[in-house]
PDB file of C-alpha atoms and ligand atoms in Angstrom:
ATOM      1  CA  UNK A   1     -58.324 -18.967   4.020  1.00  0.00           C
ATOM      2  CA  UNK A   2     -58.370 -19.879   7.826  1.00  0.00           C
ATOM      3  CA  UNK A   3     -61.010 -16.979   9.079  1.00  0.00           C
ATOM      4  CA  UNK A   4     -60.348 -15.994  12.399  1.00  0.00           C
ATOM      5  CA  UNK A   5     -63.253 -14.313  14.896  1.00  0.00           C
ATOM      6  CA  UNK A   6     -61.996 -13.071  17.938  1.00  0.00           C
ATOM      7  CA  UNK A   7     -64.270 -12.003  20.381  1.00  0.00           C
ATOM      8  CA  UNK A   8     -63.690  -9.321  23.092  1.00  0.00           C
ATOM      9  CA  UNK A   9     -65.560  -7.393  26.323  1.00  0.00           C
ATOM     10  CA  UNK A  10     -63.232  -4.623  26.978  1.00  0.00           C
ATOM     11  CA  UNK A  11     -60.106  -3.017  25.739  1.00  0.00           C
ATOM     12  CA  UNK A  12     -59.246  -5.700  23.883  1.00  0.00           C
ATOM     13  CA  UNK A  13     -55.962  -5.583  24.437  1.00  0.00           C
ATOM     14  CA  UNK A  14     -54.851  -9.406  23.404  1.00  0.00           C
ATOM     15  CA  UNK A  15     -56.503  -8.908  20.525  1.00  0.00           C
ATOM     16  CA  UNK A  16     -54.698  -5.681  19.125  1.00  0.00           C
ATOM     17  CA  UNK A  17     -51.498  -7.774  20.297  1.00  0.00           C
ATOM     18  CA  UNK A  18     -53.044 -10.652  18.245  1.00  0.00           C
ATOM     19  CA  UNK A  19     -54.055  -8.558  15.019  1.00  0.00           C
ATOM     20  CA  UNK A  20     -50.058  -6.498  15.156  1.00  0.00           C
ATOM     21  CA  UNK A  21     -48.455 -10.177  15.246  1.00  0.00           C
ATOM     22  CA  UNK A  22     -51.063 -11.841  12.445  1.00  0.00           C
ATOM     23  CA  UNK A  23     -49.320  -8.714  10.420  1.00  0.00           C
ATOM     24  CA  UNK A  24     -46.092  -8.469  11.484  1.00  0.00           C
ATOM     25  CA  UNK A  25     -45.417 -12.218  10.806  1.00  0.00           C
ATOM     26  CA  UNK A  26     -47.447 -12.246   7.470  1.00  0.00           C
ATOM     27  CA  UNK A  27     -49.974 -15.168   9.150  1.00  0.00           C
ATOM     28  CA  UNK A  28     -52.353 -14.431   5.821  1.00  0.00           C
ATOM     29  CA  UNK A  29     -49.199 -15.320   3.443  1.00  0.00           C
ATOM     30  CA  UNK A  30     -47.655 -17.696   5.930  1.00  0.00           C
ATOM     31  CA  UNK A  31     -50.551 -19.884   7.699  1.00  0.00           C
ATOM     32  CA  UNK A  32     -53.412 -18.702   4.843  1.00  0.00           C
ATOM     33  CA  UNK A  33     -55.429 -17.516   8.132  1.00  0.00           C
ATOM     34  CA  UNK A  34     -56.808 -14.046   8.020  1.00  0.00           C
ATOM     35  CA  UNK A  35     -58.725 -11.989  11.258  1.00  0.00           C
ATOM     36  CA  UNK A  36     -61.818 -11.716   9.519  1.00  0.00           C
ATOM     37  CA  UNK A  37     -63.848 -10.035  12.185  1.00  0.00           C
ATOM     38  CA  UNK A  38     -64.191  -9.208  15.919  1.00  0.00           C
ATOM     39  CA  UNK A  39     -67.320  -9.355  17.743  1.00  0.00           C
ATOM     40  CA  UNK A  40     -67.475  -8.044  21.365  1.00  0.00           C
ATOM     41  CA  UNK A  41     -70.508  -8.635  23.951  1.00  0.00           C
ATOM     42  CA  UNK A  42     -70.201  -4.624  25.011  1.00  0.00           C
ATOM     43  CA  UNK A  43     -70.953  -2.292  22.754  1.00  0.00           C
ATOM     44  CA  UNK A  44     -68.727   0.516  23.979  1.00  0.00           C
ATOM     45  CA  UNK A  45     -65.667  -1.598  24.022  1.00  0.00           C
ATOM     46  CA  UNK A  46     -62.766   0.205  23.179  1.00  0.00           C
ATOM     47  CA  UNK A  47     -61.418  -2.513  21.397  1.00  0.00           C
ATOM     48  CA  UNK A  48     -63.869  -1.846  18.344  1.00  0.00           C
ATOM     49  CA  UNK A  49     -63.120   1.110  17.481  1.00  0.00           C
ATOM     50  CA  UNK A  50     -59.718  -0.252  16.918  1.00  0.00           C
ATOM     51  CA  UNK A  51     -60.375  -3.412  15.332  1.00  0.00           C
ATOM     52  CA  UNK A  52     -62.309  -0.837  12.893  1.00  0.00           C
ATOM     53  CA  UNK A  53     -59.328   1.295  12.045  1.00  0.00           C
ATOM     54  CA  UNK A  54     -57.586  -1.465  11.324  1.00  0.00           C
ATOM     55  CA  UNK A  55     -60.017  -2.823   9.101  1.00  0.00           C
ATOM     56  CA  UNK A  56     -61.559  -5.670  10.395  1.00  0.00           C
ATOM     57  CA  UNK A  57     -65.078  -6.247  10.513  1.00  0.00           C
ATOM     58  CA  UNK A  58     -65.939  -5.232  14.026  1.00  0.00           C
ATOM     59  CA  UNK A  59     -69.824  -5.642  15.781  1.00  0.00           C
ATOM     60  CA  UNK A  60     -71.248  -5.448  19.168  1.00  0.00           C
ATOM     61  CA  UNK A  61     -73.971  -7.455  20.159  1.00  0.00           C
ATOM     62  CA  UNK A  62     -75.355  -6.233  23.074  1.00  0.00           C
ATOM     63  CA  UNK A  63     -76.451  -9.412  25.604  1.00  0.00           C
ATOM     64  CA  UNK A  64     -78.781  -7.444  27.748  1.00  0.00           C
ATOM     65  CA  UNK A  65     -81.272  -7.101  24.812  1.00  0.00           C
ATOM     66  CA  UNK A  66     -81.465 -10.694  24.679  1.00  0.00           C
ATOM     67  CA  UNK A  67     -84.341 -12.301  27.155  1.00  0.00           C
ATOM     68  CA  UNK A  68     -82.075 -15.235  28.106  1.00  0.00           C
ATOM     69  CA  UNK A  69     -78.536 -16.864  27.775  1.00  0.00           C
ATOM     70  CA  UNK A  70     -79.430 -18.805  24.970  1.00  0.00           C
ATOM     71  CA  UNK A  71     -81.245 -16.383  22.785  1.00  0.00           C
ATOM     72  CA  UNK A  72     -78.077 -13.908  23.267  1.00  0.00           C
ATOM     73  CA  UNK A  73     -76.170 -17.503  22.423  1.00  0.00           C
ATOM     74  CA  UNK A  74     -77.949 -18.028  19.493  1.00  0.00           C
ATOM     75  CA  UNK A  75     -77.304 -14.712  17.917  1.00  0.00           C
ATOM     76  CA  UNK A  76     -73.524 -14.643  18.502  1.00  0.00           C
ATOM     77  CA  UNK A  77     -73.408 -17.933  16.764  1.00  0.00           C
ATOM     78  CA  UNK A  78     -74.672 -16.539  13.450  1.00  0.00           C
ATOM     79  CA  UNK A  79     -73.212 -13.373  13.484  1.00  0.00           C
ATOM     80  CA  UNK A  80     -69.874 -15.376  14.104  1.00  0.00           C
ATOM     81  CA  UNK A  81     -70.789 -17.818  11.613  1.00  0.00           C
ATOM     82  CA  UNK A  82     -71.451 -15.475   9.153  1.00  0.00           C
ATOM     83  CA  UNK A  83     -67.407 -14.976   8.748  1.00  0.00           C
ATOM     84  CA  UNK A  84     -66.738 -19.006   8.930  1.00  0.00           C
ATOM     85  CA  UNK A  85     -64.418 -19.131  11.696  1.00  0.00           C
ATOM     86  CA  UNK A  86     -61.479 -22.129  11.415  1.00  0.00           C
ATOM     87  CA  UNK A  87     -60.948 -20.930  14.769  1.00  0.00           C
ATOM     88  CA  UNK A  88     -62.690 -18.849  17.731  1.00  0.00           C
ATOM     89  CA  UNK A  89     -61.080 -16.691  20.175  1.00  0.00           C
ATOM     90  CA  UNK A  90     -61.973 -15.479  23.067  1.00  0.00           C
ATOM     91  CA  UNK A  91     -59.724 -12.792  24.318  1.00  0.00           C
ATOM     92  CA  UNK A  92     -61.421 -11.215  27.681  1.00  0.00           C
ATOM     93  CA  UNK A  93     -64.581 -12.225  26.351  1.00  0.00           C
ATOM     94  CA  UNK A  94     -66.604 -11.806  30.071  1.00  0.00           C
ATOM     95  CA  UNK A  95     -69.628 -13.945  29.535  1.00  0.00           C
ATOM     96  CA  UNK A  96     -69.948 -17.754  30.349  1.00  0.00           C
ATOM     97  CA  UNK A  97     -71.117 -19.317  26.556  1.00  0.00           C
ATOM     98  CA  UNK A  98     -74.107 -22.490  27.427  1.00  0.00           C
ATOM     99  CA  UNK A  99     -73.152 -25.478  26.079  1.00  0.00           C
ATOM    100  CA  UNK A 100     -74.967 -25.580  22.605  1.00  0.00           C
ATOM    101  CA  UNK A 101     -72.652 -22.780  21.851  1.00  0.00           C
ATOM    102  CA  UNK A 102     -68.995 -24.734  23.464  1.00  0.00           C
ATOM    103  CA  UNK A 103     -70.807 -27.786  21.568  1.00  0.00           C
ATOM    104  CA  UNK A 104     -70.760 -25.693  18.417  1.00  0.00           C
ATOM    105  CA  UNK A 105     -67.517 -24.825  18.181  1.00  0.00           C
ATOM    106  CA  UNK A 106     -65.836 -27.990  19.884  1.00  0.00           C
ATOM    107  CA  UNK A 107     -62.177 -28.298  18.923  1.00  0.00           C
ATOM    108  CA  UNK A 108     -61.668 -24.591  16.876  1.00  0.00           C
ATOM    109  CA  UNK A 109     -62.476 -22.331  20.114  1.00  0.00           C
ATOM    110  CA  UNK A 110     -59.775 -20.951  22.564  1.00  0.00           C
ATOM    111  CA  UNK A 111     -59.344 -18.537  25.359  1.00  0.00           C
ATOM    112  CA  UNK A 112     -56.768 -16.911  27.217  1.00  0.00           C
ATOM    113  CA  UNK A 113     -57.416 -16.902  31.346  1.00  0.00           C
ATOM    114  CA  UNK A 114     -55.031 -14.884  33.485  1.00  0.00           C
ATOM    115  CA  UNK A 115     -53.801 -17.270  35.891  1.00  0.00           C
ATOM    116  CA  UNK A 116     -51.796 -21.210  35.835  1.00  0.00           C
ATOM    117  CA  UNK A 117     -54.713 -23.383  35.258  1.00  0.00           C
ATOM    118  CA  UNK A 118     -55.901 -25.766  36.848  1.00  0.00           C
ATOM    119  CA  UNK A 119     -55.093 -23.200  39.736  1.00  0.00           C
ATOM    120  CA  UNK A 120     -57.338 -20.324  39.817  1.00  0.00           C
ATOM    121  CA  UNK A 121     -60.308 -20.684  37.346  1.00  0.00           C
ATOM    122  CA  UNK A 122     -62.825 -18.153  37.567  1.00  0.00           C
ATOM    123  CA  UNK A 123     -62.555 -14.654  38.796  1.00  0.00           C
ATOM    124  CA  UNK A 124     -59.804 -12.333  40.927  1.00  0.00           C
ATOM    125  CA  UNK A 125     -57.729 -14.620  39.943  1.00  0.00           C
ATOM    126  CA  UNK A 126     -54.574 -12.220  41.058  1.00  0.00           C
ATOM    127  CA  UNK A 127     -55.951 -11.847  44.439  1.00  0.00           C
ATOM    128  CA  UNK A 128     -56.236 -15.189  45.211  1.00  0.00           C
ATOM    129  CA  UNK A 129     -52.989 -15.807  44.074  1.00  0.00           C
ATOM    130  CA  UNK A 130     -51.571 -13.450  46.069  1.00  0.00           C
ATOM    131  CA  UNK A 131     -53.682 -13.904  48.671  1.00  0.00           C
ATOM    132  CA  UNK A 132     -52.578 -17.910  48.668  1.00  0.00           C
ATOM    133  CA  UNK A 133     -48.771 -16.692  48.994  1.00  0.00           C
ATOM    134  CA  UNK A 134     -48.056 -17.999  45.343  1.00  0.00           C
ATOM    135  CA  UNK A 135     -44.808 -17.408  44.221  1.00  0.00           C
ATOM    136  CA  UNK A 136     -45.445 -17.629  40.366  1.00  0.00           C
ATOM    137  CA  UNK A 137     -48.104 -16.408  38.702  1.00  0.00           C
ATOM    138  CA  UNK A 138     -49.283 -16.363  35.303  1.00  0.00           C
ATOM    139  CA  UNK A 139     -51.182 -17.039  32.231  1.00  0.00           C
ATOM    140  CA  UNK A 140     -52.792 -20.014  30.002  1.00  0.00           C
ATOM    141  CA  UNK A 141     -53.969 -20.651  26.637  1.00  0.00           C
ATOM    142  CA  UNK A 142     -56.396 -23.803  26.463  1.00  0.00           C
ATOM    143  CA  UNK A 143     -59.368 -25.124  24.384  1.00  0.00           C
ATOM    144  CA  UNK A 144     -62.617 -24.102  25.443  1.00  0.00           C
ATOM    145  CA  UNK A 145     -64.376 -27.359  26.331  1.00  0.00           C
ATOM    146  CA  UNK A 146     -67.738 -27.544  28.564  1.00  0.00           C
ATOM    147  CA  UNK A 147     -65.620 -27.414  31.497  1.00  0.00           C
ATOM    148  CA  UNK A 148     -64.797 -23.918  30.942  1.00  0.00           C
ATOM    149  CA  UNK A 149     -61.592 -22.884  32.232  1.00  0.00           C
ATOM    150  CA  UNK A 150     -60.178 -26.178  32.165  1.00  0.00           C
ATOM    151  CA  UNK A 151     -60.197 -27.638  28.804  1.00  0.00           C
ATOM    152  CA  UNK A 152     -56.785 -28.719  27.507  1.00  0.00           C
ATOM    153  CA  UNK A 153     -53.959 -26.630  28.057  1.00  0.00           C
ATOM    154  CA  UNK A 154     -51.911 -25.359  24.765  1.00  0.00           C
ATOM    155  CA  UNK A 155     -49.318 -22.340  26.337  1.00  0.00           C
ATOM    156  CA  UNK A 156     -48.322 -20.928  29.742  1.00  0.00           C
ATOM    157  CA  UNK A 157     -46.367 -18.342  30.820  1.00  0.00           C
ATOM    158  CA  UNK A 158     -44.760 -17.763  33.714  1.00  0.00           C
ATOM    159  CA  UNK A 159     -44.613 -14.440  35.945  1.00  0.00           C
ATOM    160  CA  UNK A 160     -42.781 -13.799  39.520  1.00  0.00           C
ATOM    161  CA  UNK A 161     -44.302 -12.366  42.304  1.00  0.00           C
ATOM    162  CA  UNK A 162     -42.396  -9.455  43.577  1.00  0.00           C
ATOM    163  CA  UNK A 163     -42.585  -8.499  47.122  1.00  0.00           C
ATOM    164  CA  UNK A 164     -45.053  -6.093  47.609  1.00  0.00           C
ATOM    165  CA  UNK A 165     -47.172  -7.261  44.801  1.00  0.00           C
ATOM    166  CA  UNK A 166     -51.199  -5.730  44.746  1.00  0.00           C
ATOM    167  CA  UNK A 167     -53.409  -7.546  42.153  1.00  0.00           C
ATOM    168  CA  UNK A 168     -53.016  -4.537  40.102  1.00  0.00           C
ATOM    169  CA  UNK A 169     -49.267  -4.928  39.492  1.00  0.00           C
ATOM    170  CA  UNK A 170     -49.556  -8.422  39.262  1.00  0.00           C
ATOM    171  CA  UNK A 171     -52.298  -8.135  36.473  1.00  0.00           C
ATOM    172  CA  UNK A 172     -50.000  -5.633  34.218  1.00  0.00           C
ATOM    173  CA  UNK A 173     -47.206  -8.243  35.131  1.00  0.00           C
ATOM    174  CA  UNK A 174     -48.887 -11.090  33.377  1.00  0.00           C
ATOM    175  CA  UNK A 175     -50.986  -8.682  30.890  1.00  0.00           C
ATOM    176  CA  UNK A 176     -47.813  -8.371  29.429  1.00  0.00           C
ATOM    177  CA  UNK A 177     -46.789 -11.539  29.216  1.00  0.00           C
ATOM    178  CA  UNK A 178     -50.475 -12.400  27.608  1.00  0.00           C
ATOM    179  CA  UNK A 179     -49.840 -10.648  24.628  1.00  0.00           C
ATOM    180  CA  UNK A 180     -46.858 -12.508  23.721  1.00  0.00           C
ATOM    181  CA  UNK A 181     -48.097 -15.567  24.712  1.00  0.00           C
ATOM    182  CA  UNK A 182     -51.718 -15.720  22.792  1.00  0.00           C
ATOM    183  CA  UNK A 183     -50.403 -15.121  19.004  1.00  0.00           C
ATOM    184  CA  UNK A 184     -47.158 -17.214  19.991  1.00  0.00           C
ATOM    185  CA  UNK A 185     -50.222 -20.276  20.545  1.00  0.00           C
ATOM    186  CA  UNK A 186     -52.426 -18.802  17.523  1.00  0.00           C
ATOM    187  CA  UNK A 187     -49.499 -18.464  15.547  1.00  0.00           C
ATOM    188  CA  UNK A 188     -48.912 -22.468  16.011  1.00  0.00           C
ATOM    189  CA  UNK A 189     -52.420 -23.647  15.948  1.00  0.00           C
ATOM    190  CA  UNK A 190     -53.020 -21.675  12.523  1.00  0.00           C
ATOM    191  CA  UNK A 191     -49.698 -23.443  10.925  1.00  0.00           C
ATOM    192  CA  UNK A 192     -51.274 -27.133  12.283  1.00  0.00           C
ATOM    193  CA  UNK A 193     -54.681 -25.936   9.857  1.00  0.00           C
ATOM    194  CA  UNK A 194     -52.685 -24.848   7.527  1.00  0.00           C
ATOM    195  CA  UNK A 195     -50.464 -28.289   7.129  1.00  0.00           C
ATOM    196  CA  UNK A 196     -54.231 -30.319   7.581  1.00  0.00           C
ATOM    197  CA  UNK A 197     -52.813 -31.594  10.982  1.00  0.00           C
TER     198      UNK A 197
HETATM  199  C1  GRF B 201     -56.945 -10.559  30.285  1.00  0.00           C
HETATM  200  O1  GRF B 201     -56.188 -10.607  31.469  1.00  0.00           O
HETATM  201  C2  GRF B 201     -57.555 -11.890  30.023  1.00  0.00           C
HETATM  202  O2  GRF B 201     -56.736 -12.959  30.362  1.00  0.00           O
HETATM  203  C3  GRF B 201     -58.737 -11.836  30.951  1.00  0.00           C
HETATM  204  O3  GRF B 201     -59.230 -10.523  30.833  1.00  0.00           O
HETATM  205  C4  GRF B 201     -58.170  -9.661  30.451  1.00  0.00           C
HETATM  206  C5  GRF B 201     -58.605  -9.021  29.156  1.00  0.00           C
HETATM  207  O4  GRF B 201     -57.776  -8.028  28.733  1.00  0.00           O
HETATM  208  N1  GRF B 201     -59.690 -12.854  30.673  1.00  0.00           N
HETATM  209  P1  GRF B 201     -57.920  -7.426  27.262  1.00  0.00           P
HETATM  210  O5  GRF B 201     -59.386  -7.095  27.005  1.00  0.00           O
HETATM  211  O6  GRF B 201     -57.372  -8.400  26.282  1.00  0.00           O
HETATM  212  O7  GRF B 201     -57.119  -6.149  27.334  1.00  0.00           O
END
């Protein structure tokens, strides 16, 4: 089996899109990959409660009752590697990992950031694009490497900007797109384990 951890801060919504498709396209018969747990950094995400009813072994670790970035580091490494993850994601996973952790999982960890990299890394990234006139906006998949947001690019999509747009709008806009876009990525990167490629 190809384990899958996915980690989450918040609702966790790429991840319930991630966990429907892993079902609805039979990934545990198809690509032998199973979500085999999701860990989240909050521990009132809503996103656990959900990953609970739907089975999956789901944990908060809390980082503020760690004394420093790499003791709450530390920790999320073995609970993750408790459930030997072929691959890691992060899915609006709000805390920047130090790089014994990126080290760690180097070439099996991805995220999701809401914007066209290289444009935009970071934060507000609606915003700015609005804010910079953009007339596309969207969202990337790409390896987590110790550059952060810019590690190697696997899947974009593509949004318009309306006239009118607020960051809000913008945000459901690509949201939307997101959750097709991550387990469309996931979905290929599991079949490339699967074949040994
Ligand atoms: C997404 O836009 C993701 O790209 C960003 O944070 C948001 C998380 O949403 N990093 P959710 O928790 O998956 O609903």
């Amino acid at each position: 089996m190809n384990n899958v951890v996915i980690l989450i801060s918040g609702s966790g919504s790429n991840m319930r899109a991630i966990v429907q498709a892993a079902l609805r396209e039979d990934w545990s018969g198809r690509h032998g990959a199973r979500i085999e747990a999701v860990i989240s950094n909050k521990p009132d995400a809503e996103g656990l409660a959900w990953a609970r009813e739907a089975g999956i072994a789901a944990e908060a670790l809390d980082h503020r009752d760690f004394a420093s970035r790499e003791a709450f580091d530390e920790a999320l490494m073995q609970a993750i590697d408790r459930h030997s993850p072929a691959l890691l994601v992060l899915a609006g996973f709000m805390r920047i990992l130090g790089p014994a952790f990126v080290w760690h999982y180097q070439g099996r960890m991805v995220n999701i950031h809401p914007s066209l990299l290289p444009s935009f890394t970071g934060l507000h990234t609606h915003r700015r694009a609005l804010e910079a006139g953009c007339t596309v906006a969207g969202a990337t998949v790409h390896r987590v490497t110790a550059d952060l947001d810019l590690g190697p690019i696997l899947g974009q999509a593509v949004v318009p900007v309306l006239p009118g747009d607020t960051p809000e709008a913008l945000a459901a806009r690509v949201l939307a797109q997101e959750h097709r876009l991550y387990p469309r990525v996931l979905a290929g990167l599991l079949a490339d384990l699967a074949a040994g490629r």
